[in-house]
Amino acid sequence: MFATAGFLTGSVSHLVADILSAPDIAPPLSPLWPVYTKPILIDVIYYDSPIWNFGLLGVALAVHFALYRSERSPVETRYRIGKT
């Protein structure tokens, strides 16, 4: 369940990032391609902007660090390998 939530969160966040990015150095993307063929575009983030790139990298690292620090003890499930 955790892996599925991780994959879905990553996929949705990637689609949102594709929609928010402006095609300054690449053609516009169609993030919902199988369902909707036209590009969806909100001109907010530029691909070659170091401020946006490093800012989003910093946010991602902060979220990963917060998740790492919040999980102090192992998750107890029946599928856990180790002592029972």
mmCIF file of N, CA, C and O in Angstrom:
data_model
loop_
_atom_site.group_PDB
_atom_site.id
_atom_site.type_symbol
_atom_site.label_atom_id
_atom_site.label_comp_id
_atom_site.label_asym_id
_atom_site.label_seq_id
_atom_site.Cartn_x
_atom_site.Cartn_y
_atom_site.Cartn_z
ATOM 1 N N MET A 1 0.826 -1.185 0.000
ATOM 2 C CA MET A 1 0.000 0.000 0.000
ATOM 3 C C MET A 1 0.876 1.257 0.000
ATOM 4 O O MET A 1 0.569 2.223 -0.679
ATOM 5 N N PHE A 2 1.977 1.220 0.761
ATOM 6 C CA PHE A 2 2.877 2.370 0.819
ATOM 7 C C PHE A 2 3.513 2.624 -0.548
ATOM 8 O O PHE A 2 3.609 3.763 -0.987
ATOM 9 N N ALA A 3 3.941 1.564 -1.216
ATOM 10 C CA ALA A 3 4.557 1.716 -2.535
ATOM 11 C C ALA A 3 3.551 2.240 -3.552
ATOM 12 O O ALA A 3 3.875 3.109 -4.375
ATOM 13 N N THR A 4 2.322 1.755 -3.499
ATOM 14 C CA THR A 4 1.290 2.236 -4.405
ATOM 15 C C THR A 4 1.013 3.717 -4.178
ATOM 16 O O THR A 4 0.908 4.488 -5.132
ATOM 17 N N ALA A 5 0.931 4.124 -2.915
ATOM 18 C CA ALA A 5 0.722 5.543 -2.610
ATOM 19 C C ALA A 5 1.900 6.375 -3.093
ATOM 20 O O ALA A 5 1.718 7.481 -3.620
ATOM 21 N N GLY A 6 3.106 5.864 -2.961
ATOM 22 C CA GLY A 6 4.287 6.574 -3.450
ATOM 23 C C GLY A 6 4.274 6.741 -4.961
ATOM 24 O O GLY A 6 4.569 7.823 -5.477
ATOM 25 N N PHE A 7 3.934 5.675 -5.675
ATOM 26 C CA PHE A 7 3.872 5.760 -7.130
ATOM 27 C C PHE A 7 2.776 6.720 -7.590
ATOM 28 O O PHE A 7 2.965 7.503 -8.520
ATOM 29 N N LEU A 8 1.616 6.665 -6.954
ATOM 30 C CA LEU A 8 0.527 7.567 -7.340
ATOM 31 C C LEU A 8 0.874 9.018 -7.033
ATOM 32 O O LEU A 8 0.611 9.912 -7.848
ATOM 33 N N THR A 9 1.479 9.267 -5.872
ATOM 34 C CA THR A 9 1.886 10.630 -5.527
ATOM 35 C C THR A 9 2.921 11.146 -6.509
ATOM 36 O O THR A 9 2.839 12.292 -6.969
ATOM 37 N N GLY A 10 3.890 10.319 -6.854
ATOM 38 C CA GLY A 10 4.899 10.723 -7.822
ATOM 39 C C GLY A 10 4.318 10.991 -9.196
ATOM 40 O O GLY A 10 4.687 11.958 -9.861
ATOM 41 N N SER A 11 3.399 10.154 -9.622
ATOM 42 C CA SER A 11 2.783 10.338 -10.940
ATOM 43 C C SER A 11 1.949 11.607 -10.998
ATOM 44 O O SER A 11 2.052 12.387 -11.955
ATOM 45 N N VAL A 12 1.137 11.827 -9.987
ATOM 46 C CA VAL A 12 0.287 13.018 -9.968
ATOM 47 C C VAL A 12 1.131 14.286 -9.865
ATOM 48 O O VAL A 12 0.883 15.270 -10.569
ATOM 49 N N SER A 13 2.165 14.268 -9.023
ATOM 50 C CA SER A 13 3.010 15.460 -8.906
ATOM 51 C C SER A 13 3.767 15.730 -10.198
ATOM 52 O O SER A 13 3.986 16.884 -10.575
ATOM 53 N N HIS A 14 4.157 14.690 -10.906
ATOM 54 C CA HIS A 14 4.833 14.878 -12.190
ATOM 55 C C HIS A 14 3.876 15.482 -13.223
ATOM 56 O O HIS A 14 4.271 16.368 -13.990
ATOM 57 N N LEU A 15 2.638 15.028 -13.244
ATOM 58 C CA LEU A 15 1.654 15.607 -14.161
ATOM 59 C C LEU A 15 1.389 17.072 -13.837
ATOM 60 O O LEU A 15 1.290 17.910 -14.737
ATOM 61 N N VAL A 16 1.296 17.397 -12.557
ATOM 62 C CA VAL A 16 1.081 18.795 -12.164
ATOM 63 C C VAL A 16 2.281 19.638 -12.574
ATOM 64 O O VAL A 16 2.125 20.753 -13.088
ATOM 65 N N ALA A 17 3.494 19.132 -12.389
ATOM 66 C CA ALA A 17 4.688 19.867 -12.798
ATOM 67 C C ALA A 17 4.715 20.068 -14.314
ATOM 68 O O ALA A 17 5.124 21.128 -14.795
ATOM 69 N N ASP A 18 4.284 19.070 -15.070
ATOM 70 C CA ASP A 18 4.217 19.212 -16.527
ATOM 71 C C ASP A 18 3.215 20.287 -16.931
ATOM 72 O O ASP A 18 3.447 21.030 -17.882
ATOM 73 N N ILE A 19 2.102 20.367 -16.228
ATOM 74 C CA ILE A 19 1.083 21.379 -16.550
ATOM 75 C C ILE A 19 1.575 22.773 -16.195
ATOM 76 O O ILE A 19 1.324 23.737 -16.921
ATOM 77 N N LEU A 20 2.310 22.922 -15.099
ATOM 78 C CA LEU A 20 2.779 24.234 -14.658
ATOM 79 C C LEU A 20 3.994 24.734 -15.423
ATOM 80 O O LEU A 20 4.343 25.899 -15.326
ATOM 81 N N SER A 21 4.653 23.870 -16.180
ATOM 82 C CA SER A 21 5.878 24.271 -16.852
ATOM 83 C C SER A 21 5.591 24.902 -18.210
ATOM 84 O O SER A 21 4.684 24.500 -18.925
ATOM 85 N N ALA A 22 6.384 25.908 -18.527
ATOM 86 C CA ALA A 22 6.243 26.618 -19.794
ATOM 87 C C ALA A 22 7.207 26.035 -20.821
ATOM 88 O O ALA A 22 8.337 25.702 -20.492
ATOM 89 N N PRO A 23 6.782 25.925 -22.063
ATOM 90 C CA PRO A 23 7.659 25.341 -23.089
ATOM 91 C C PRO A 23 8.665 26.371 -23.619
ATOM 92 O O PRO A 23 8.551 26.840 -24.736
ATOM 93 N N ASP A 24 9.679 26.729 -22.824
ATOM 94 C CA ASP A 24 10.652 27.699 -23.298
ATOM 95 C C ASP A 24 11.759 27.052 -24.128
ATOM 96 O O ASP A 24 12.289 27.673 -25.027
ATOM 97 N N ILE A 25 12.099 25.818 -23.856
ATOM 98 C CA ILE A 25 13.147 25.149 -24.626
ATOM 99 C C ILE A 25 12.669 23.825 -25.217
ATOM 100 O O ILE A 25 13.440 23.108 -25.819
ATOM 101 N N ALA A 26 11.412 23.500 -25.043
ATOM 102 C CA ALA A 26 10.871 22.238 -25.547
ATOM 103 C C ALA A 26 9.431 22.469 -26.008
ATOM 104 O O ALA A 26 8.793 23.439 -25.609
ATOM 105 N N PRO A 27 8.922 21.582 -26.843
ATOM 106 C CA PRO A 27 7.524 21.722 -27.246
ATOM 107 C C PRO A 27 6.596 21.480 -26.057
ATOM 108 O O PRO A 27 6.961 20.806 -25.102
ATOM 109 N N PRO A 28 5.382 22.040 -26.096
ATOM 110 C CA PRO A 28 4.456 21.823 -24.984
ATOM 111 C C PRO A 28 4.108 20.346 -24.817
ATOM 112 O O PRO A 28 4.079 19.588 -25.769
ATOM 113 N N LEU A 29 3.873 19.961 -23.578
ATOM 114 C CA LEU A 29 3.575 18.566 -23.254
ATOM 115 C C LEU A 29 2.076 18.332 -23.195
ATOM 116 O O LEU A 29 1.304 19.238 -22.910
ATOM 117 N N SER A 30 1.690 17.108 -23.442
ATOM 118 C CA SER A 30 0.303 16.679 -23.288
ATOM 119 C C SER A 30 0.262 15.674 -22.144
ATOM 120 O O SER A 30 0.306 14.461 -22.363
ATOM 121 N N PRO A 31 0.182 16.151 -20.892
ATOM 122 C CA PRO A 31 0.289 15.230 -19.755
ATOM 123 C C PRO A 31 -0.869 14.245 -19.632
ATOM 124 O O PRO A 31 -0.712 13.198 -19.026
ATOM 125 N N LEU A 32 -2.004 14.562 -20.179
ATOM 126 C CA LEU A 32 -3.158 13.655 -20.125
ATOM 127 C C LEU A 32 -3.391 13.018 -21.486
ATOM 128 O O LEU A 32 -4.528 12.789 -21.892
ATOM 129 N N TRP A 33 -2.326 12.673 -22.195
ATOM 130 C CA TRP A 33 -2.366 12.270 -23.586
ATOM 131 C C TRP A 33 -3.410 11.222 -23.947
ATOM 132 O O TRP A 33 -4.164 11.436 -24.884
ATOM 133 N N PRO A 34 -3.534 10.114 -23.268
ATOM 134 C CA PRO A 34 -4.516 9.137 -23.753
ATOM 135 C C PRO A 34 -5.951 9.637 -23.659
ATOM 136 O O PRO A 34 -6.797 9.258 -24.454
ATOM 137 N N VAL A 35 -6.225 10.531 -22.711
ATOM 138 C CA VAL A 35 -7.591 11.007 -22.505
ATOM 139 C C VAL A 35 -7.852 12.315 -23.247
ATOM 140 O O VAL A 35 -8.882 12.488 -23.882
ATOM 141 N N TYR A 36 -6.878 13.225 -23.177
ATOM 142 C CA TYR A 36 -7.027 14.563 -23.746
ATOM 143 C C TYR A 36 -5.762 14.859 -24.539
ATOM 144 O O TYR A 36 -4.674 14.924 -23.974
ATOM 145 N N THR A 37 -5.874 15.033 -25.859
ATOM 146 C CA THR A 37 -4.688 15.109 -26.715
ATOM 147 C C THR A 37 -4.064 16.495 -26.816
ATOM 148 O O THR A 37 -2.910 16.608 -27.202
ATOM 149 N N LYS A 38 -4.789 17.548 -26.467
ATOM 150 C CA LYS A 38 -4.221 18.893 -26.580
ATOM 151 C C LYS A 38 -3.334 19.192 -25.370
ATOM 152 O O LYS A 38 -3.577 18.700 -24.277
ATOM 153 N N PRO A 39 -2.292 20.007 -25.571
ATOM 154 C CA PRO A 39 -1.439 20.365 -24.421
ATOM 155 C C PRO A 39 -2.202 21.197 -23.390
ATOM 156 O O PRO A 39 -2.992 22.066 -23.747
ATOM 157 N N ILE A 40 -1.980 20.898 -22.130
ATOM 158 C CA ILE A 40 -2.529 21.689 -21.029
ATOM 159 C C ILE A 40 -1.354 22.475 -20.473
ATOM 160 O O ILE A 40 -0.328 21.900 -20.126
ATOM 161 N N LEU A 41 -1.502 23.793 -20.378
ATOM 162 C CA LEU A 41 -0.351 24.605 -20.044
ATOM 163 C C LEU A 41 -0.749 25.783 -19.168
ATOM 164 O O LEU A 41 -1.696 26.508 -19.481
ATOM 165 N N ILE A 42 -0.065 25.928 -18.050
ATOM 166 C CA ILE A 42 -0.177 27.106 -17.196
ATOM 167 C C ILE A 42 1.239 27.662 -17.109
ATOM 168 O O ILE A 42 2.127 27.014 -16.576
ATOM 169 N N ASP A 43 1.455 28.829 -17.659
ATOM 170 C CA ASP A 43 2.795 29.392 -17.831
ATOM 171 C C ASP A 43 3.337 29.942 -16.513
ATOM 172 O O ASP A 43 3.279 31.127 -16.247
ATOM 173 N N VAL A 44 3.889 29.057 -15.650
ATOM 174 C CA VAL A 44 4.396 29.477 -14.344
ATOM 175 C C VAL A 44 5.877 29.154 -14.193
ATOM 176 O O VAL A 44 6.661 30.004 -13.795
ATOM 177 N N ILE A 45 6.280 27.928 -14.492
ATOM 178 C CA ILE A 45 7.643 27.460 -14.258
ATOM 179 C C ILE A 45 8.360 27.316 -15.604
ATOM 180 O O ILE A 45 7.814 26.743 -16.537
ATOM 181 N N TYR A 46 9.592 27.807 -15.674
ATOM 182 C CA TYR A 46 10.401 27.651 -16.873
ATOM 183 C C TYR A 46 11.429 26.545 -16.655
ATOM 184 O O TYR A 46 12.021 26.425 -15.597
ATOM 185 N N TYR A 47 11.648 25.739 -17.694
ATOM 186 C CA TYR A 47 12.548 24.596 -17.586
ATOM 187 C C TYR A 47 13.971 25.009 -17.250
ATOM 188 O O TYR A 47 14.665 24.325 -16.529
ATOM 189 N N ASP A 48 14.450 26.113 -17.811
ATOM 190 C CA ASP A 48 15.846 26.499 -17.611
ATOM 191 C C ASP A 48 16.033 27.545 -16.513
ATOM 192 O O ASP A 48 17.047 28.213 -16.466
ATOM 193 N N SER A 49 15.078 27.667 -15.603
ATOM 194 C CA SER A 49 15.177 28.615 -14.498
ATOM 195 C C SER A 49 15.860 27.952 -13.302
ATOM 196 O O SER A 49 15.298 27.044 -12.684
ATOM 197 N N PRO A 50 17.070 28.396 -12.939
ATOM 198 C CA PRO A 50 17.753 27.763 -11.805
ATOM 199 C C PRO A 50 17.025 27.992 -10.487
ATOM 200 O O PRO A 50 17.083 27.139 -9.599
ATOM 201 N N ILE A 51 16.332 29.104 -10.349
ATOM 202 C CA ILE A 51 15.599 29.374 -9.101
ATOM 203 C C ILE A 51 14.515 28.325 -8.889
ATOM 204 O O ILE A 51 14.394 27.733 -7.814
ATOM 205 N N TRP A 52 13.718 28.058 -9.913
ATOM 206 C CA TRP A 52 12.662 27.044 -9.800
ATOM 207 C C TRP A 52 13.257 25.658 -9.611
ATOM 208 O O TRP A 52 12.783 24.859 -8.801
ATOM 209 N N ASN A 53 14.295 25.341 -10.391
ATOM 210 C CA ASN A 53 14.876 23.992 -10.310
ATOM 211 C C ASN A 53 15.464 23.716 -8.938
ATOM 212 O O ASN A 53 15.206 22.673 -8.341
ATOM 213 N N PHE A 54 16.284 24.629 -8.419
ATOM 214 C CA PHE A 54 16.879 24.407 -7.101
ATOM 215 C C PHE A 54 15.843 24.531 -5.989
ATOM 216 O O PHE A 54 15.932 23.852 -4.974
ATOM 217 N N GLY A 55 14.850 25.397 -6.183
ATOM 218 C CA GLY A 55 13.786 25.515 -5.189
ATOM 219 C C GLY A 55 12.972 24.239 -5.067
ATOM 220 O O GLY A 55 12.698 23.764 -3.955
ATOM 221 N N LEU A 56 12.595 23.668 -6.199
ATOM 222 C CA LEU A 56 11.837 22.415 -6.171
ATOM 223 C C LEU A 56 12.687 21.255 -5.655
ATOM 224 O O LEU A 56 12.178 20.367 -4.962
ATOM 225 N N LEU A 57 13.979 21.260 -5.972
ATOM 226 C CA LEU A 57 14.869 20.248 -5.422
ATOM 227 C C LEU A 57 14.943 20.385 -3.900
ATOM 228 O O LEU A 57 14.892 19.382 -3.178
ATOM 229 N N GLY A 58 15.041 21.609 -3.410
ATOM 230 C CA GLY A 58 15.074 21.834 -1.968
ATOM 231 C C GLY A 58 13.801 21.381 -1.286
ATOM 232 O O GLY A 58 13.838 20.771 -0.208
ATOM 233 N N VAL A 59 12.660 21.652 -1.908
ATOM 234 C CA VAL A 59 11.377 21.213 -1.347
ATOM 235 C C VAL A 59 11.316 19.685 -1.306
ATOM 236 O O VAL A 59 10.901 19.096 -0.310
ATOM 237 N N ALA A 60 11.741 19.041 -2.378
ATOM 238 C CA ALA A 60 11.724 17.575 -2.415
ATOM 239 C C ALA A 60 12.634 16.984 -1.341
ATOM 240 O O ALA A 60 12.263 16.024 -0.651
ATOM 241 N N LEU A 61 13.832 17.561 -1.182
ATOM 242 C CA LEU A 61 14.743 17.057 -0.145
ATOM 243 C C LEU A 61 14.183 17.285 1.251
ATOM 244 O O LEU A 61 14.310 16.423 2.129
ATOM 245 N N ALA A 62 13.539 18.434 1.470
ATOM 246 C CA ALA A 62 12.947 18.713 2.781
ATOM 247 C C ALA A 62 11.816 17.733 3.091
ATOM 248 O O ALA A 62 11.701 17.240 4.217
ATOM 249 N N VAL A 63 10.984 17.423 2.098
ATOM 250 C CA VAL A 63 9.891 16.465 2.309
ATOM 251 C C VAL A 63 10.457 15.079 2.599
ATOM 252 O O VAL A 63 9.994 14.386 3.513
ATOM 253 N N HIS A 64 11.470 14.660 1.847
ATOM 254 C CA HIS A 64 12.072 13.355 2.100
ATOM 255 C C HIS A 64 12.699 13.298 3.487
ATOM 256 O O HIS A 64 12.581 12.289 4.196
ATOM 257 N N PHE A 65 13.381 14.341 3.897
ATOM 258 C CA PHE A 65 13.998 14.372 5.214
ATOM 259 C C PHE A 65 12.933 14.328 6.311
ATOM 260 O O PHE A 65 13.085 13.605 7.305
ATOM 261 N N ALA A 66 11.839 15.081 6.122
ATOM 262 C CA ALA A 66 10.756 15.076 7.117
ATOM 263 C C ALA A 66 10.114 13.692 7.220
ATOM 264 O O ALA A 66 9.817 13.218 8.324
ATOM 265 N N LEU A 67 9.915 13.038 6.102
ATOM 266 C CA LEU A 67 9.355 11.686 6.130
ATOM 267 C C LEU A 67 10.324 10.705 6.773
ATOM 268 O O LEU A 67 9.915 9.807 7.509
ATOM 269 N N TYR A 68 11.611 10.874 6.517
ATOM 270 C CA TYR A 68 12.621 10.003 7.122
ATOM 271 C C TYR A 68 12.641 10.181 8.634
ATOM 272 O O TYR A 68 12.704 9.212 9.389
ATOM 273 N N ARG A 69 12.582 11.418 9.101
ATOM 274 C CA ARG A 69 12.635 11.695 10.531
ATOM 275 C C ARG A 69 11.346 11.281 11.244
ATOM 276 O O ARG A 69 11.373 10.971 12.422
ATOM 277 N N SER A 70 10.224 11.284 10.548
ATOM 278 C CA SER A 70 8.960 10.945 11.201
ATOM 279 C C SER A 70 8.814 9.444 11.425
ATOM 280 O O SER A 70 8.093 9.016 12.312
ATOM 281 N N GLU A 71 9.484 8.631 10.646
ATOM 282 C CA GLU A 71 9.380 7.175 10.755
ATOM 283 C C GLU A 71 10.522 6.661 11.616
ATOM 284 O O GLU A 71 11.555 6.254 11.129
ATOM 285 N N ARG A 72 10.334 6.696 12.921
ATOM 286 C CA ARG A 72 11.378 6.294 13.863
ATOM 287 C C ARG A 72 11.446 4.783 14.035
ATOM 288 O O ARG A 72 12.497 4.217 14.146
ATOM 289 N N SER A 73 10.307 4.138 14.108
ATOM 290 C CA SER A 73 10.306 2.697 14.348
ATOM 291 C C SER A 73 9.820 1.981 13.097
ATOM 292 O O SER A 73 9.073 2.532 12.302
ATOM 293 N N PRO A 74 10.238 0.735 12.914
ATOM 294 C CA PRO A 74 9.792 -0.027 11.747
ATOM 295 C C PRO A 74 8.284 -0.265 11.782
ATOM 296 O O PRO A 74 7.679 -0.351 12.840
ATOM 297 N N VAL A 75 7.720 -0.370 10.627
ATOM 298 C CA VAL A 75 6.298 -0.664 10.508
ATOM 299 C C VAL A 75 6.092 -2.148 10.793
ATOM 300 O O VAL A 75 6.767 -2.998 10.220
ATOM 301 N N GLU A 76 5.195 -2.443 11.689
ATOM 302 C CA GLU A 76 4.918 -3.834 12.040
ATOM 303 C C GLU A 76 3.785 -4.366 11.161
ATOM 304 O O GLU A 76 2.657 -3.914 11.247
ATOM 305 N N THR A 77 4.123 -5.292 10.294
ATOM 306 C CA THR A 77 3.130 -5.971 9.474
ATOM 307 C C THR A 77 3.448 -7.459 9.486
ATOM 308 O O THR A 77 4.538 -7.881 9.904
ATOM 309 N N ARG A 78 2.541 -8.232 9.015
ATOM 310 C CA ARG A 78 2.789 -9.673 8.977
ATOM 311 C C ARG A 78 3.797 -10.031 7.890
ATOM 312 O O ARG A 78 4.297 -11.140 7.854
ATOM 313 N N TYR A 79 4.096 -9.089 6.977
ATOM 314 C CA TYR A 79 5.037 -9.346 5.895
ATOM 315 C C TYR A 79 6.456 -8.912 6.259
ATOM 316 O O TYR A 79 7.362 -9.062 5.462
ATOM 317 N N ARG A 80 6.662 -8.389 7.456
ATOM 318 C CA ARG A 80 7.972 -7.896 7.867
ATOM 319 C C ARG A 80 8.932 -9.064 8.038
ATOM 320 O O ARG A 80 8.634 -10.062 8.678
ATOM 321 N N ILE A 81 10.125 -8.918 7.475
ATOM 322 C CA ILE A 81 11.157 -9.950 7.609
ATOM 323 C C ILE A 81 11.968 -9.655 8.853
ATOM 324 O O ILE A 81 12.406 -8.525 9.078
ATOM 325 N N GLY A 82 12.174 -10.622 9.666
ATOM 326 C CA GLY A 82 12.954 -10.429 10.892
ATOM 327 C C GLY A 82 12.328 -11.205 12.034
ATOM 328 O O GLY A 82 11.597 -12.175 11.836
ATOM 329 N N LYS A 83 12.619 -10.763 13.244
ATOM 330 C CA LYS A 83 12.101 -11.443 14.423
ATOM 331 C C LYS A 83 10.596 -11.313 14.493
ATOM 332 O O LYS A 83 10.031 -10.275 14.208
ATOM 333 N N THR A 84 9.964 -12.394 14.929
ATOM 334 C CA THR A 84 8.510 -12.362 15.077
ATOM 335 C C THR A 84 8.101 -12.543 16.517
ATOM 336 O O THR A 84 8.811 -12.975 17.341
#
